[in-house]
Amino acid sequence: MRPFRRLSESVRSRSSRPRPLRILCVGGVNLDEAIRLDGMLTPGEGAIGRSLGPRPGGGAAIAAAALAQAGHAVTVAGVVGDDPHGAMLRAVLTELGLDVSAVQVRPGPTTRALVLIEPSGERTIIGVGGYRAEELDGAALLGGGYAAVLTKLHAPDVPKIMAAHWAKGALTVGVLPRRGRQPLAAQVLIASEADLTPEEQAAPLRLGQSMCGEALRWMVVTRGARGAEAYGVDGSHHAAPAERVEVVDATGAGDVFAAGLLDALLRGEGMPAALRRGTAWAARHIAHEGSLPPAGVTATS
C-alpha cells in the first residue's frame, strides 16, 4: 500500500514552512484568440463579433498566474510548439514570475483556442489543431519537493505524476476535465456542475471516490452563480455563495477558483475558508476581460 497522509495533517505541517511554497501546475498552455460576440450563439444562425486579439491562456497557465500573485513559487508543466507563439507564451509566463522549465517544446504549432464570448460573459471554447498538452512527457515531473500539485489535464502521464507526488505527501488537487474519468490520486477533486452527468450530479462524492480511491478527502462542485459546495469523505458538507459581480469574461473562472481553494488549503485555513477564497478570486477574475487573472485578483479584504 502506498503511503497515506491525512489532508488535515499534511496541510498543518506545511502551514509552518517558510513561504513561498512550491507548487506544480500541470495542463494547458495555449494561445487564446478571443472574439466578443454581439449576441448569443444560436444553432443554425450566424454571429457577428469583434476580435480581442491573441492572449495567453490554458488551465495550467491561468491557475499558475493566480498562485504566483499570492506569493507562491509556481512551476508550469505543459506543451507548446516550436513556433513564435510558443516562444511568446514562455516569455509572458516568465515575466509573470513563473518557472517555465517544465513547459516542453515540441515540433509543430502551439495549441490555439478560439474563445467566443457572449454578451453575458459566458464563453464557448473551440480547440484548433489539437491539444498539445496531451503529449506531455511526465517522466521529468515525478521528482521535486512540491508542496502541492494542481492539474486539469486528461493525458496518459497525469495519473502517474499525481500518484508520485501524493505518495510523497504533496497536496494533490485535480480539476475534472469535461471528458475522461481516469483514476487520479487527488485529495481534492473539483468538478463543474455543467460537466457532470445527471447521475454524477446526484452523487458527486461517489464519483470522486470511484476516481481517486483512498486518496480522496474532498469532492468540490462549482455551480456558477450559485457558488460551490464541498463534500467530505467523513460526511461533512460546506457551501459558499458566489460573489455578485457583473460578468465580463468567464474564461478561466474555474482555474482561478481552483487556485484560490488550493491557496487556502496550503495555508491551513480549512475547507470553508477555501471555498470562500476560491469564489472570491473567481469573482474578481470574471469581472475583467482576459484569460489570465488581472492584477489584484488574490488581494485580501
CSV table of C-alpha atoms in Angstrom, one decimal:
chain,number,residue,atom,x,y,z
A,1,MET,CA,0.0,0.0,0.0
A,2,ARG,CA,1.3,3.4,-0.9
A,3,PRO,CA,2.0,5.9,1.9
A,4,PHE,CA,-1.2,7.8,3.0
A,5,ARG,CA,-1.3,11.0,4.9
A,6,ARG,CA,-4.5,12.7,6.1
A,7,LEU,CA,-5.2,16.0,4.4
A,8,SER,CA,-5.5,18.0,7.6
A,9,GLU,CA,-2.2,16.7,9.0
A,10,SER,CA,-0.4,17.4,5.6
A,11,VAL,CA,-1.8,20.9,5.5
A,12,ARG,CA,-0.9,21.7,9.1
A,13,SER,CA,2.7,20.6,8.6
A,14,ARG,CA,3.1,22.8,5.5
A,15,SER,CA,1.5,25.8,7.2
A,16,SER,CA,4.6,26.2,9.3
A,17,ARG,CA,7.0,26.2,6.4
A,18,PRO,CA,8.5,29.4,5.1
A,19,ARG,CA,6.8,31.0,2.2
A,20,PRO,CA,6.8,30.8,-0.8
A,21,LEU,CA,5.6,27.2,-1.2
A,22,ARG,CA,6.5,25.3,-4.3
A,23,ILE,CA,3.5,24.4,-6.5
A,24,LEU,CA,3.4,22.4,-9.8
A,25,CYS,CA,0.5,23.3,-12.2
A,26,VAL,CA,0.1,20.7,-15.0
A,27,GLY,CA,-2.1,21.3,-18.0
A,28,GLY,CA,-2.7,23.6,-20.9
A,29,VAL,CA,-0.5,26.5,-22.1
A,30,ASN,CA,-2.4,27.9,-25.0
A,31,LEU,CA,-2.8,30.8,-27.3
A,32,ASP,CA,-6.3,32.1,-26.9
A,33,GLU,CA,-7.9,34.0,-29.8
A,34,ALA,CA,-10.8,35.8,-28.2
A,35,ILE,CA,-13.9,37.2,-30.0
A,36,ARG,CA,-16.6,39.2,-28.3
A,37,LEU,CA,-20.0,38.4,-29.9
A,38,ASP,CA,-22.8,40.9,-30.2
A,39,GLY,CA,-25.4,38.2,-29.3
A,40,MET,CA,-25.9,34.7,-28.0
A,41,LEU,CA,-24.7,31.8,-30.1
A,42,THR,CA,-27.8,30.1,-31.7
A,43,PRO,CA,-27.5,26.8,-33.7
A,44,GLY,CA,-28.1,27.3,-37.4
A,45,GLU,CA,-27.6,31.1,-37.2
A,46,GLY,CA,-24.6,33.3,-37.9
A,47,ALA,CA,-23.0,35.7,-35.4
A,48,ILE,CA,-21.1,38.9,-35.5
A,49,GLY,CA,-18.2,39.8,-33.2
A,50,ARG,CA,-15.1,41.9,-32.7
A,51,SER,CA,-11.7,40.4,-32.2
A,52,LEU,CA,-10.0,41.0,-28.9
A,53,GLY,CA,-6.7,39.7,-30.3
A,54,PRO,CA,-4.5,36.9,-29.1
A,55,ARG,CA,-3.8,36.4,-25.5
A,56,PRO,CA,-2.1,33.7,-23.3
A,57,GLY,CA,-4.4,31.1,-21.9
A,58,GLY,CA,-4.7,27.4,-20.8
A,59,GLY,CA,-5.7,26.0,-17.5
A,60,ALA,CA,-2.2,25.5,-16.1
A,61,ALA,CA,-1.1,29.0,-17.1
A,62,ILE,CA,-4.2,30.7,-15.7
A,63,ALA,CA,-4.1,28.9,-12.3
A,64,ALA,CA,-0.3,29.3,-12.0
A,65,ALA,CA,-0.5,33.0,-12.7
A,66,ALA,CA,-3.1,33.4,-9.8
A,67,LEU,CA,-1.0,31.4,-7.4
A,68,ALA,CA,2.1,33.4,-8.3
A,69,GLN,CA,0.2,36.6,-7.4
A,70,ALA,CA,-0.4,35.0,-4.0
A,71,GLY,CA,3.3,34.7,-3.4
A,72,HIS,CA,3.9,31.0,-4.2
A,73,ALA,CA,6.8,29.6,-6.3
A,74,VAL,CA,5.0,28.1,-9.2
A,75,THR,CA,6.2,25.8,-11.9
A,76,VAL,CA,4.1,25.3,-15.1
A,77,ALA,CA,4.2,22.0,-16.9
A,78,GLY,CA,2.7,21.8,-20.3
A,79,VAL,CA,3.5,21.6,-24.0
A,80,VAL,CA,3.9,24.3,-26.6
A,81,GLY,CA,5.1,24.2,-30.2
A,82,ASP,CA,8.4,25.3,-31.6
A,83,ASP,CA,6.7,28.3,-33.2
A,84,PRO,CA,6.7,32.0,-32.3
A,85,HIS,CA,3.5,31.6,-30.3
A,86,GLY,CA,5.2,29.0,-28.1
A,87,ALA,CA,8.2,31.3,-27.5
A,88,MET,CA,5.8,34.2,-26.7
A,89,LEU,CA,3.9,32.2,-24.2
A,90,ARG,CA,7.0,31.1,-22.4
A,91,ALA,CA,8.3,34.7,-22.3
A,92,VAL,CA,5.0,36.1,-20.9
A,93,LEU,CA,4.8,33.4,-18.2
A,94,THR,CA,8.4,34.1,-17.2
A,95,GLU,CA,7.6,37.8,-16.9
A,96,LEU,CA,4.8,36.9,-14.5
A,97,GLY,CA,7.3,35.2,-12.3
A,98,LEU,CA,6.6,31.6,-13.2
A,99,ASP,CA,9.1,28.8,-13.7
A,100,VAL,CA,8.6,27.5,-17.3
A,101,SER,CA,11.4,25.0,-17.2
A,102,ALA,CA,8.8,22.2,-17.4
A,103,VAL,CA,7.0,23.7,-20.4
A,104,GLN,CA,8.0,21.2,-23.0
A,105,VAL,CA,8.6,22.3,-26.6
A,106,ARG,CA,7.5,20.0,-29.4
A,107,PRO,CA,7.8,20.4,-33.2
A,108,GLY,CA,4.8,22.0,-34.8
A,109,PRO,CA,2.3,24.7,-33.8
A,110,THR,CA,1.2,25.7,-30.3
A,111,THR,CA,-2.3,24.9,-29.3
A,112,ARG,CA,-4.7,27.6,-30.3
A,113,ALA,CA,-8.1,28.1,-28.7
A,114,LEU,CA,-10.9,30.2,-30.3
A,115,VAL,CA,-12.8,31.8,-27.4
A,116,LEU,CA,-16.2,33.1,-28.3
A,117,ILE,CA,-17.6,35.4,-25.6
A,118,GLU,CA,-21.3,36.2,-25.4
A,119,PRO,CA,-22.7,39.5,-24.0
A,120,SER,CA,-23.4,37.7,-20.8
A,121,GLY,CA,-19.7,37.0,-20.4
A,122,GLU,CA,-20.2,33.2,-20.9
A,123,ARG,CA,-17.8,31.7,-23.4
A,124,THR,CA,-17.5,28.8,-25.8
A,125,ILE,CA,-14.0,27.5,-26.4
A,126,ILE,CA,-13.0,25.7,-29.6
A,127,GLY,CA,-9.7,24.0,-29.8
A,128,VAL,CA,-7.9,24.5,-33.1
A,129,GLY,CA,-5.4,21.9,-34.4
A,130,GLY,CA,-5.5,19.5,-31.4
A,131,TYR,CA,-4.5,19.8,-27.8
A,132,ARG,CA,-0.7,19.6,-27.4
A,133,ALA,CA,-0.8,19.3,-23.6
A,134,GLU,CA,-1.9,15.6,-24.1
A,135,GLU,CA,1.6,15.0,-25.4
A,136,LEU,CA,3.1,15.8,-22.0
A,137,ASP,CA,6.0,13.5,-21.0
A,138,GLY,CA,5.6,13.0,-17.3
A,139,ALA,CA,8.9,11.3,-16.7
A,140,ALA,CA,10.7,14.5,-15.7
A,141,LEU,CA,7.8,15.6,-13.5
A,142,LEU,CA,7.9,12.8,-10.9
A,143,GLY,CA,10.5,14.4,-8.7
A,144,GLY,CA,10.8,17.7,-7.0
A,145,GLY,CA,9.8,18.8,-3.5
A,146,TYR,CA,6.4,20.3,-4.3
A,147,ALA,CA,4.0,21.3,-1.6
A,148,ALA,CA,1.1,20.8,-4.0
A,149,VAL,CA,0.2,19.7,-7.5
A,150,LEU,CA,-2.7,21.0,-9.4
A,151,THR,CA,-3.9,19.5,-12.7
A,152,LYS,CA,-6.7,19.8,-15.1
A,153,LEU,CA,-5.5,17.6,-17.9
A,154,HIS,CA,-6.7,14.3,-19.4
A,155,ALA,CA,-3.4,12.9,-20.6
A,156,PRO,CA,-1.7,9.5,-20.3
A,157,ASP,CA,1.1,10.6,-17.9
A,158,VAL,CA,-1.0,12.7,-15.5
A,159,PRO,CA,-2.1,9.8,-13.2
A,160,LYS,CA,1.4,8.7,-12.5
A,161,ILE,CA,2.5,12.3,-11.9
A,162,MET,CA,-0.2,12.8,-9.3
A,163,ALA,CA,0.4,9.4,-7.7
A,164,ALA,CA,4.1,10.1,-7.3
A,165,HIS,CA,3.5,13.4,-5.5
A,166,TRP,CA,0.7,12.2,-3.4
A,167,ALA,CA,2.9,9.3,-2.2
A,168,LYS,CA,5.5,11.9,-1.1
A,169,GLY,CA,2.9,13.9,0.9
A,170,ALA,CA,2.1,16.7,-1.5
A,171,LEU,CA,-1.4,18.2,-1.5
A,172,THR,CA,-2.9,16.9,-4.8
A,173,VAL,CA,-5.8,18.8,-6.4
A,174,GLY,CA,-7.4,17.7,-9.6
A,175,VAL,CA,-9.9,19.6,-11.8
A,176,LEU,CA,-12.2,17.2,-13.6
A,177,PRO,CA,-11.9,17.6,-17.4
A,178,ARG,CA,-15.1,17.6,-19.5
A,179,ARG,CA,-14.1,14.3,-20.9
A,180,GLY,CA,-12.4,11.4,-19.2
A,181,ARG,CA,-12.8,9.7,-15.8
A,182,GLN,CA,-9.4,8.1,-15.4
A,183,PRO,CA,-8.1,7.2,-11.9
A,184,LEU,CA,-6.4,10.1,-10.2
A,185,ALA,CA,-4.6,10.3,-6.8
A,186,ALA,CA,-6.3,13.6,-5.9
A,187,GLN,CA,-7.0,14.5,-2.3
A,188,VAL,CA,-9.4,17.2,-3.6
A,189,LEU,CA,-11.3,16.7,-6.8
A,190,ILE,CA,-13.1,19.8,-8.3
A,191,ALA,CA,-15.8,19.5,-10.9
A,192,SER,CA,-18.0,22.0,-12.6
A,193,GLU,CA,-21.7,21.0,-12.3
A,194,ALA,CA,-22.0,21.6,-16.0
A,195,ASP,CA,-19.5,18.8,-16.7
A,196,LEU,CA,-21.3,16.2,-14.6
A,197,THR,CA,-23.9,13.7,-15.9
A,198,PRO,CA,-27.3,13.6,-14.0
A,199,GLU,CA,-26.1,10.5,-12.2
A,200,GLU,CA,-22.9,12.2,-11.1
A,201,GLN,CA,-24.7,15.4,-10.0
A,202,ALA,CA,-26.9,13.2,-7.8
A,203,ALA,CA,-23.9,11.6,-6.1
A,204,PRO,CA,-20.8,13.7,-6.6
A,205,LEU,CA,-18.9,12.1,-3.7
A,206,ARG,CA,-19.4,8.7,-5.2
A,207,LEU,CA,-17.8,9.9,-8.4
A,208,GLY,CA,-14.8,11.3,-6.5
A,209,GLN,CA,-14.3,8.1,-4.6
A,210,SER,CA,-14.5,6.0,-7.8
A,211,MET,CA,-11.8,8.1,-9.4
A,212,CYS,CA,-9.5,8.9,-6.5
A,213,GLY,CA,-9.9,5.9,-4.2
A,214,GLU,CA,-8.2,6.2,-0.8
A,215,ALA,CA,-6.5,9.5,-1.7
A,216,LEU,CA,-9.8,11.5,-1.8
A,217,ARG,CA,-10.7,13.7,1.1
A,218,TRP,CA,-13.0,16.2,-0.6
A,219,MET,CA,-15.2,16.4,-3.6
A,220,VAL,CA,-15.9,20.0,-4.6
A,221,VAL,CA,-18.6,21.0,-7.1
A,222,THR,CA,-18.7,24.5,-8.6
A,223,ARG,CA,-22.2,25.8,-9.5
A,224,GLY,CA,-21.5,29.0,-11.3
A,225,ALA,CA,-23.7,31.9,-10.0
A,226,ARG,CA,-24.8,29.6,-7.2
A,227,GLY,CA,-21.3,29.2,-5.7
A,228,ALA,CA,-19.6,26.0,-4.7
A,229,GLU,CA,-20.1,23.0,-2.4
A,230,ALA,CA,-17.6,20.6,-0.8
A,231,TYR,CA,-18.5,17.0,0.2
A,232,GLY,CA,-16.1,15.3,2.7
A,233,VAL,CA,-15.4,11.6,2.9
A,234,ASP,CA,-16.1,12.0,6.6
A,235,GLY,CA,-19.7,13.1,5.8
A,236,SER,CA,-19.1,16.8,6.3
A,237,HIS,CA,-20.6,19.3,3.9
A,238,HIS,CA,-19.8,23.0,3.3
A,239,ALA,CA,-21.1,25.6,0.8
A,240,ALA,CA,-20.1,29.1,-0.2
A,241,PRO,CA,-22.2,31.5,-2.3
A,242,ALA,CA,-20.8,33.2,-5.4
A,243,GLU,CA,-20.0,36.9,-5.0
A,244,ARG,CA,-22.2,39.1,-7.2
A,245,VAL,CA,-20.3,40.8,-9.9
A,246,GLU,CA,-21.0,41.9,-13.5
A,247,VAL,CA,-19.6,39.1,-15.6
A,248,VAL,CA,-17.3,40.4,-18.3
A,249,ASP,CA,-15.4,37.3,-19.4
A,250,ALA,CA,-15.9,33.9,-17.7
A,251,THR,CA,-12.8,32.4,-19.4
A,252,GLY,CA,-10.6,30.7,-16.8
A,253,ALA,CA,-13.0,31.2,-13.9
A,254,GLY,CA,-12.8,27.5,-12.8
A,255,ASP,CA,-9.0,27.6,-12.9
A,256,VAL,CA,-8.8,30.7,-10.7
A,257,PHE,CA,-11.3,29.1,-8.3
A,258,ALA,CA,-9.1,26.1,-8.0
A,259,ALA,CA,-6.1,28.3,-7.4
A,260,GLY,CA,-7.8,30.1,-4.6
A,261,LEU,CA,-9.1,27.0,-3.0
A,262,LEU,CA,-5.6,25.4,-3.1
A,263,ASP,CA,-4.0,28.6,-1.7
A,264,ALA,CA,-6.3,28.5,1.4
A,265,LEU,CA,-5.8,24.8,2.0
A,266,LEU,CA,-2.0,25.1,1.8
A,267,ARG,CA,-2.2,27.9,4.4
A,268,GLY,CA,-4.1,25.5,6.7
A,269,GLU,CA,-7.3,27.5,6.6
A,270,GLY,CA,-9.8,24.7,6.2
A,271,MET,CA,-12.4,23.9,3.5
A,272,PRO,CA,-15.0,26.6,4.4
A,273,ALA,CA,-12.3,29.3,4.0
A,274,ALA,CA,-11.0,27.6,0.9
A,275,LEU,CA,-14.4,27.7,-0.8
A,276,ARG,CA,-14.8,31.4,0.1
A,277,ARG,CA,-11.3,32.2,-1.3
A,278,GLY,CA,-12.0,30.3,-4.5
A,279,THR,CA,-15.3,32.1,-5.1
A,280,ALA,CA,-13.7,35.5,-4.2
A,281,TRP,CA,-10.8,35.0,-6.6
A,282,ALA,CA,-13.1,33.8,-9.4
A,283,ALA,CA,-15.5,36.7,-8.9
A,284,ARG,CA,-12.6,39.2,-9.3
A,285,HIS,CA,-11.4,37.3,-12.4
A,286,ILE,CA,-14.6,37.2,-14.3
A,287,ALA,CA,-15.2,41.0,-13.8
A,288,HIS,CA,-12.3,41.7,-16.2
A,289,GLU,CA,-11.6,40.9,-19.8
A,290,GLY,CA,-8.8,38.4,-20.4
A,291,SER,CA,-7.8,34.7,-19.9
A,292,LEU,CA,-5.0,35.3,-17.4
A,293,PRO,CA,-6.1,36.8,-14.0
A,294,PRO,CA,-5.8,40.6,-13.5
A,295,ALA,CA,-3.5,42.2,-11.0
A,296,GLY,CA,-5.1,42.2,-7.6
A,297,VAL,CA,-7.2,39.0,-8.2
A,298,THR,CA,-5.7,37.5,-5.0
A,299,ALA,CA,-6.0,40.6,-2.8
A,300,THR,CA,-7.3,40.1,0.7
A,301,SER,CA,-10.1,42.2,2.1
